[in-house]
Amino acid sequence: RKITIKDIAKNAGVSIATVSYVINKSRTVSPELTKRVLAAVEETGYYPNVNARSLKSKRTSTIGLIVPDNSNPFFAEIAKGVEDAGFDAGFSVILCNSNAMLERELAYIDLLLSKRVDGVIFAPTSLSIEPVKRLVDLGIPVAVFYRESGELDVDSIRIDNLDGGYRATQYLIGLGHRHIACIRPLSTETPSGQRVEGFRKAMWEAGLDCCNELMPQGNNRIRGGEAAARELLESGKKFSAIFSTNDAMAIGAMRALRDAGLRIPEDVSVAGFDDIILARYSEPPLTTIAQPKQEAGALAVQRIIERVELNHTDGPREFVLETE
């Protein structure tokens, strides 16, 4: 037979209301009665009905997280930051992988709405505001990674991607490189696309050429970087350095260079972006633009909880985090 709150009250010798106060922490109860209730809960193995509680409070203590690719170590580290912060705050996290597809983003939003999540943390695939607007129109608190909030009532947590790409390229130029390749992301309508613009800006200021043959497109993953580097080698174009718009592709590119008998950095220098954990274990360790991934995840959770506690009345805020 399923244990009920009435059974707990009878076992502890207290009222049903007292049990409710202790379990839901809705009112202060004396230490003695609290101890008796908790002992009865442990003895009977009572498990509170979360669905019933959420229907009454209109809160589920759950947060949805939508990322483009949870196999990418960058988004895995973001997810860890979100989950750790959520756990510490008593929130569960539902992770959704959109596979960089708008239709999957929209499908997952419908799923999260059916789960009655208290808020959504979102790393959008494209510049389309449709998925975010759907949540905002329904009054769901939203924190968006790596997008400017614009006129939407959402919090945004981002870095200056253009400046990051610019600084990475300047670093390579400062080493004396004049023929620098750039491995572009799958789509330019993403934060990584702004890193390409930073690359172009640094090259233009230095009077250096950005030819299309030295700007192959990757798929944002390790194999994509490997294929892009092979394309560079087969082009016959001269290059002495590669800037990759993410670390995963940079690590793949290093593999292709080594397979071709080239030394890093003696023959070709490589720089990435993100500072994923694999970057420090590559051989040699990868030069990269670091950004605070887990801190960004924790900040997103903090903002969702603050908005929930304030009944969504807190206005949108933009957080621009430092890179290194």
Coordinates of C-alpha atoms in Angstrom, one line a residue:
R1 CA 0.0 0.0 0.0
K2 CA 1.2 3.5 -0.9
I3 CA 2.3 5.5 2.2
T4 CA 0.4 8.7 2.6
I5 CA 0.9 11.9 4.6
K6 CA -1.8 10.6 6.9
D7 CA 0.3 7.6 7.8
I8 CA 3.2 9.8 8.6
A9 CA 1.1 12.0 10.9
K10 CA -0.3 8.9 12.7
N11 CA 3.2 7.4 13.1
A12 CA 4.7 10.6 14.4
G13 CA 1.7 11.4 16.6
V14 CA 1.2 14.8 15.0
S15 CA -1.4 16.5 12.8
I16 CA -1.4 16.2 9.1
A17 CA -0.8 20.0 8.8
T18 CA 2.4 19.6 10.9
V19 CA 3.7 16.9 8.6
S20 CA 3.0 19.2 5.6
Y21 CA 4.8 22.1 7.2
V22 CA 7.9 20.0 7.8
I23 CA 8.0 18.3 4.4
N24 CA 7.3 21.5 2.4
K25 CA 9.2 23.7 4.8
S26 CA 6.3 26.1 4.6
R27 CA 6.2 27.0 8.3
T28 CA 8.5 26.8 11.3
V29 CA 8.0 23.7 13.4
S30 CA 9.6 23.0 16.7
P31 CA 12.8 20.9 16.6
E32 CA 11.2 18.1 18.6
L33 CA 8.2 17.7 16.2
T34 CA 10.4 18.1 13.2
K35 CA 12.6 15.3 14.4
R36 CA 9.5 13.0 15.0
V37 CA 8.2 13.7 11.5
L38 CA 11.5 13.1 9.8
A39 CA 12.0 9.9 11.7
A40 CA 8.5 8.7 10.6
V41 CA 9.3 9.6 7.0
E42 CA 12.5 7.5 7.2
E43 CA 10.8 4.6 8.9
T44 CA 7.9 4.3 6.5
G45 CA 9.9 5.1 3.3
Y46 CA 7.5 7.9 2.4
Y47 CA 8.1 9.7 -0.8
P48 CA 6.3 13.0 -1.5
N49 CA 4.1 13.3 -4.5
V50 CA 6.0 15.9 -6.5
N51 CA 3.4 16.3 -9.2
A52 CA 0.7 17.0 -6.6
R53 CA 2.9 19.5 -4.9
S54 CA 3.8 21.3 -8.1
L55 CA 0.2 21.6 -9.1
K56 CA -0.5 23.3 -5.8
S57 CA 2.5 25.6 -5.9
K58 CA 2.6 26.0 -9.7
R59 CA 6.3 25.2 -9.6
T60 CA 8.1 22.0 -10.5
S61 CA 11.7 22.9 -9.5
T62 CA 12.9 21.9 -12.9
I63 CA 14.8 23.8 -15.5
G64 CA 15.1 22.9 -19.2
L65 CA 18.5 23.2 -20.9
I66 CA 18.7 23.1 -24.8
V67 CA 22.1 22.9 -26.4
P68 CA 23.1 22.3 -30.0
D69 CA 25.4 19.3 -29.4
N70 CA 25.9 17.7 -26.1
S71 CA 28.7 15.5 -27.6
N72 CA 30.8 18.7 -28.0
P73 CA 33.0 19.0 -24.8
F74 CA 32.2 22.7 -24.7
F75 CA 28.5 22.2 -24.3
A76 CA 29.2 19.3 -21.9
E77 CA 31.0 21.6 -19.6
I78 CA 28.2 24.2 -19.9
A79 CA 25.7 21.5 -19.0
K80 CA 27.8 20.5 -16.0
G81 CA 27.8 24.0 -14.7
V82 CA 24.0 24.2 -15.1
E83 CA 23.4 20.8 -13.5
D84 CA 25.7 21.5 -10.5
A85 CA 24.2 24.9 -9.8
G86 CA 20.7 23.5 -10.2
F87 CA 21.4 20.6 -7.9
D88 CA 22.7 22.9 -5.2
A89 CA 19.6 25.1 -5.5
G90 CA 17.2 22.1 -5.4
F91 CA 16.4 22.2 -9.1
S92 CA 16.4 19.3 -11.5
V93 CA 17.7 19.9 -15.1
I94 CA 16.2 18.3 -18.3
L95 CA 18.9 18.2 -21.0
C96 CA 17.8 18.5 -24.6
N97 CA 20.2 18.1 -27.6
S98 CA 18.8 20.1 -30.6
N99 CA 21.5 18.6 -32.9
A100 CA 21.8 22.2 -34.3
M101 CA 18.3 21.9 -35.9
L102 CA 15.6 24.6 -35.5
E103 CA 12.8 22.1 -35.8
R104 CA 14.3 20.1 -32.9
E105 CA 14.6 23.2 -30.8
L106 CA 10.9 23.9 -31.3
A107 CA 10.0 20.3 -30.6
Y108 CA 12.0 20.3 -27.3
I109 CA 10.3 23.6 -26.3
D110 CA 6.9 21.9 -26.6
L111 CA 8.3 19.0 -24.5
L112 CA 9.6 21.3 -21.8
L113 CA 6.3 23.1 -21.7
S114 CA 4.5 19.8 -21.2
K115 CA 6.8 19.1 -18.3
R116 CA 5.9 22.5 -16.8
V117 CA 9.5 23.6 -16.3
D118 CA 10.0 26.7 -14.2
G119 CA 12.5 28.2 -16.8
V120 CA 14.6 27.4 -19.8
I121 CA 18.3 27.9 -20.5
F122 CA 18.9 28.0 -24.2
A123 CA 21.9 27.9 -26.5
P124 CA 20.2 28.6 -29.9
T125 CA 21.2 27.1 -33.1
S126 CA 20.5 30.0 -35.4
L127 CA 19.6 33.7 -35.3
S128 CA 15.9 32.9 -35.4
I129 CA 14.0 34.3 -32.4
E130 CA 11.0 32.0 -32.9
P131 CA 11.9 29.4 -30.2
V132 CA 12.8 32.1 -27.6
K133 CA 9.8 34.2 -28.4
R134 CA 7.4 31.3 -27.9
L135 CA 8.7 30.8 -24.3
V136 CA 8.6 34.6 -23.6
D137 CA 5.1 34.9 -24.8
L138 CA 4.0 32.2 -22.4
G139 CA 5.7 33.9 -19.5
I140 CA 8.5 31.4 -19.1
P141 CA 11.8 32.8 -17.7
V142 CA 14.6 32.3 -20.2
A143 CA 18.4 32.7 -20.1
V144 CA 20.1 32.6 -23.5
F145 CA 23.7 31.7 -24.0
Y146 CA 25.9 33.7 -26.5
R147 CA 23.1 35.8 -28.0
E148 CA 22.2 39.4 -27.4
S149 CA 18.7 39.6 -25.9
G150 CA 17.5 42.4 -28.3
E151 CA 14.0 43.4 -27.4
L152 CA 13.0 40.1 -25.9
D153 CA 12.4 39.8 -22.2
V154 CA 15.3 37.3 -21.6
D155 CA 18.6 37.3 -19.8
S156 CA 21.6 36.9 -22.0
I157 CA 25.0 35.5 -21.0
R158 CA 27.7 35.9 -23.6
I159 CA 31.3 36.8 -24.5
D160 CA 32.7 39.1 -27.1
N161 CA 33.3 36.6 -29.8
L162 CA 34.5 39.1 -32.4
D163 CA 37.1 40.4 -30.0
G164 CA 38.1 36.8 -29.1
G165 CA 38.7 35.9 -32.8
Y166 CA 40.6 39.2 -33.3
R167 CA 42.9 38.6 -30.3
A168 CA 43.6 35.0 -31.3
T169 CA 44.6 36.1 -34.8
Q170 CA 46.6 39.0 -33.5
Y171 CA 48.5 36.5 -31.3
L172 CA 49.4 34.4 -34.4
I173 CA 50.4 37.5 -36.3
G174 CA 52.6 38.6 -33.4
L175 CA 54.5 35.3 -33.7
G176 CA 55.5 36.3 -37.2
H177 CA 52.9 34.4 -39.2
R178 CA 51.7 36.0 -42.5
H179 CA 49.8 33.1 -44.1
I180 CA 47.1 32.1 -41.6
A181 CA 44.3 29.8 -42.3
C182 CA 40.9 29.9 -40.6
I183 CA 38.6 26.8 -40.0
R184 CA 35.1 28.3 -40.2
P185 CA 32.1 26.9 -38.2
L186 CA 29.2 25.0 -39.7
S187 CA 27.1 28.2 -39.8
T188 CA 28.1 31.9 -39.8
E189 CA 24.8 32.8 -38.1
T190 CA 26.3 31.7 -34.8
P191 CA 28.6 33.2 -32.2
S192 CA 31.4 31.3 -33.9
G193 CA 30.7 33.2 -37.1
Q194 CA 31.6 36.4 -35.2
R195 CA 35.0 34.8 -34.4
V196 CA 35.5 34.6 -38.2
E197 CA 34.8 38.3 -38.4
G198 CA 37.4 39.0 -35.7
F199 CA 39.9 36.9 -37.8
R200 CA 39.1 39.0 -40.9
K201 CA 39.5 42.2 -39.0
A202 CA 42.9 41.3 -37.6
M203 CA 44.1 40.1 -41.0
W204 CA 42.9 43.3 -42.7
E205 CA 44.5 45.6 -40.2
A206 CA 47.8 43.7 -40.7
G207 CA 47.5 44.0 -44.4
L208 CA 47.3 40.2 -44.8
D209 CA 45.2 38.3 -47.3
C210 CA 42.1 36.2 -46.4
C211 CA 41.7 33.9 -49.4
N212 CA 38.8 31.5 -49.6
E213 CA 41.1 28.5 -50.1
L214 CA 42.6 29.2 -46.6
M215 CA 39.1 29.3 -45.0
P216 CA 37.6 25.9 -45.2
Q217 CA 34.4 25.1 -43.4
G218 CA 34.2 22.5 -40.6
N219 CA 31.3 20.9 -38.8
N220 CA 32.2 22.1 -35.3
R221 CA 33.4 18.6 -34.3
I222 CA 36.8 16.9 -34.2
R223 CA 36.3 15.0 -37.5
G224 CA 35.2 18.3 -39.2
G225 CA 38.5 20.0 -38.1
E226 CA 40.5 17.0 -39.4
A227 CA 38.7 17.1 -42.7
A228 CA 39.2 20.9 -43.0
A229 CA 42.9 20.6 -42.3
R230 CA 43.3 18.0 -45.0
E231 CA 41.5 20.3 -47.4
L232 CA 44.0 23.0 -46.6
L233 CA 46.9 20.6 -47.2
E234 CA 45.5 19.5 -50.5
S235 CA 44.8 23.0 -51.7
G236 CA 48.5 23.6 -52.2
K237 CA 48.2 27.1 -50.6
K238 CA 50.9 28.2 -48.3
F239 CA 50.1 28.6 -44.6
S240 CA 52.1 28.5 -41.4
A241 CA 49.3 28.8 -38.9
I242 CA 45.6 27.8 -38.3
F243 CA 43.0 29.6 -36.3
S244 CA 40.0 27.3 -35.6
T245 CA 36.8 28.8 -34.4
N246 CA 36.5 26.1 -31.7
D247 CA 38.8 23.7 -29.9
A248 CA 37.2 20.5 -31.1
M249 CA 38.0 21.3 -34.7
A250 CA 41.5 22.6 -33.7
I251 CA 42.3 19.2 -32.2
G252 CA 41.1 17.4 -35.3
A253 CA 43.3 19.7 -37.4
M254 CA 46.3 18.9 -35.3
R255 CA 45.7 15.2 -36.0
A256 CA 45.6 15.8 -39.8
L257 CA 48.8 17.9 -39.6
R258 CA 50.7 15.2 -37.7
D259 CA 49.4 12.5 -40.1
A260 CA 51.0 14.6 -42.9
G261 CA 54.3 14.6 -41.1
L262 CA 54.1 18.2 -39.9
R263 CA 55.3 19.4 -36.5
I264 CA 53.2 21.6 -34.2
P265 CA 54.2 24.4 -33.7
E266 CA 57.6 24.2 -35.5
D267 CA 55.9 23.7 -38.9
V268 CA 52.4 24.9 -38.3
S269 CA 51.0 26.8 -35.3
V270 CA 47.4 26.1 -34.2
A271 CA 45.1 28.2 -32.1
G272 CA 41.6 27.3 -31.0
F273 CA 38.7 28.8 -29.1
D274 CA 36.7 27.7 -25.9
D275 CA 39.4 26.0 -23.7
I276 CA 37.6 22.7 -23.5
I277 CA 39.2 20.2 -21.1
L278 CA 40.8 18.2 -24.0
A279 CA 42.8 21.3 -25.0
R280 CA 45.2 20.9 -22.2
Y281 CA 45.7 17.2 -22.9
S282 CA 46.4 17.5 -26.6
E283 CA 50.0 17.1 -27.8
P284 CA 51.2 19.8 -27.6
P285 CA 48.7 21.5 -25.3
L286 CA 46.5 23.8 -27.5
T287 CA 46.7 27.6 -27.5
T288 CA 43.2 28.8 -27.1
I289 CA 40.8 31.6 -26.1
A290 CA 39.4 30.5 -22.8
Q291 CA 35.9 31.4 -21.6
P292 CA 34.3 30.6 -18.2
K293 CA 31.9 27.8 -19.2
Q294 CA 30.8 26.3 -15.9
E295 CA 30.6 29.8 -14.4
A296 CA 28.3 30.8 -17.3
G297 CA 26.1 27.8 -16.6
A298 CA 25.9 28.6 -12.9
L299 CA 25.0 32.2 -13.7
A300 CA 22.2 31.1 -16.0
V301 CA 20.7 29.0 -13.2
Q302 CA 21.0 31.9 -10.8
R303 CA 19.1 34.2 -13.1
I304 CA 16.3 31.7 -13.8
I305 CA 15.8 31.1 -10.0
E306 CA 15.8 34.9 -9.4
R307 CA 13.2 35.4 -12.1
V308 CA 11.0 32.6 -10.7
E309 CA 11.2 34.0 -7.2
L310 CA 10.3 37.4 -8.4
N311 CA 7.4 36.1 -10.5
H312 CA 9.1 37.1 -13.8
T313 CA 9.0 40.8 -13.0
D314 CA 12.7 41.3 -13.0
G315 CA 13.7 42.9 -16.3
P316 CA 16.2 41.4 -18.7
R317 CA 19.9 41.6 -18.0
E318 CA 22.9 41.1 -20.2
F319 CA 26.1 39.6 -18.8
V320 CA 29.3 39.8 -20.9
L321 CA 31.9 37.4 -19.4
E322 CA 35.7 37.9 -19.8
T323 CA 37.8 35.7 -22.1
E324 CA 41.5 34.9 -21.6

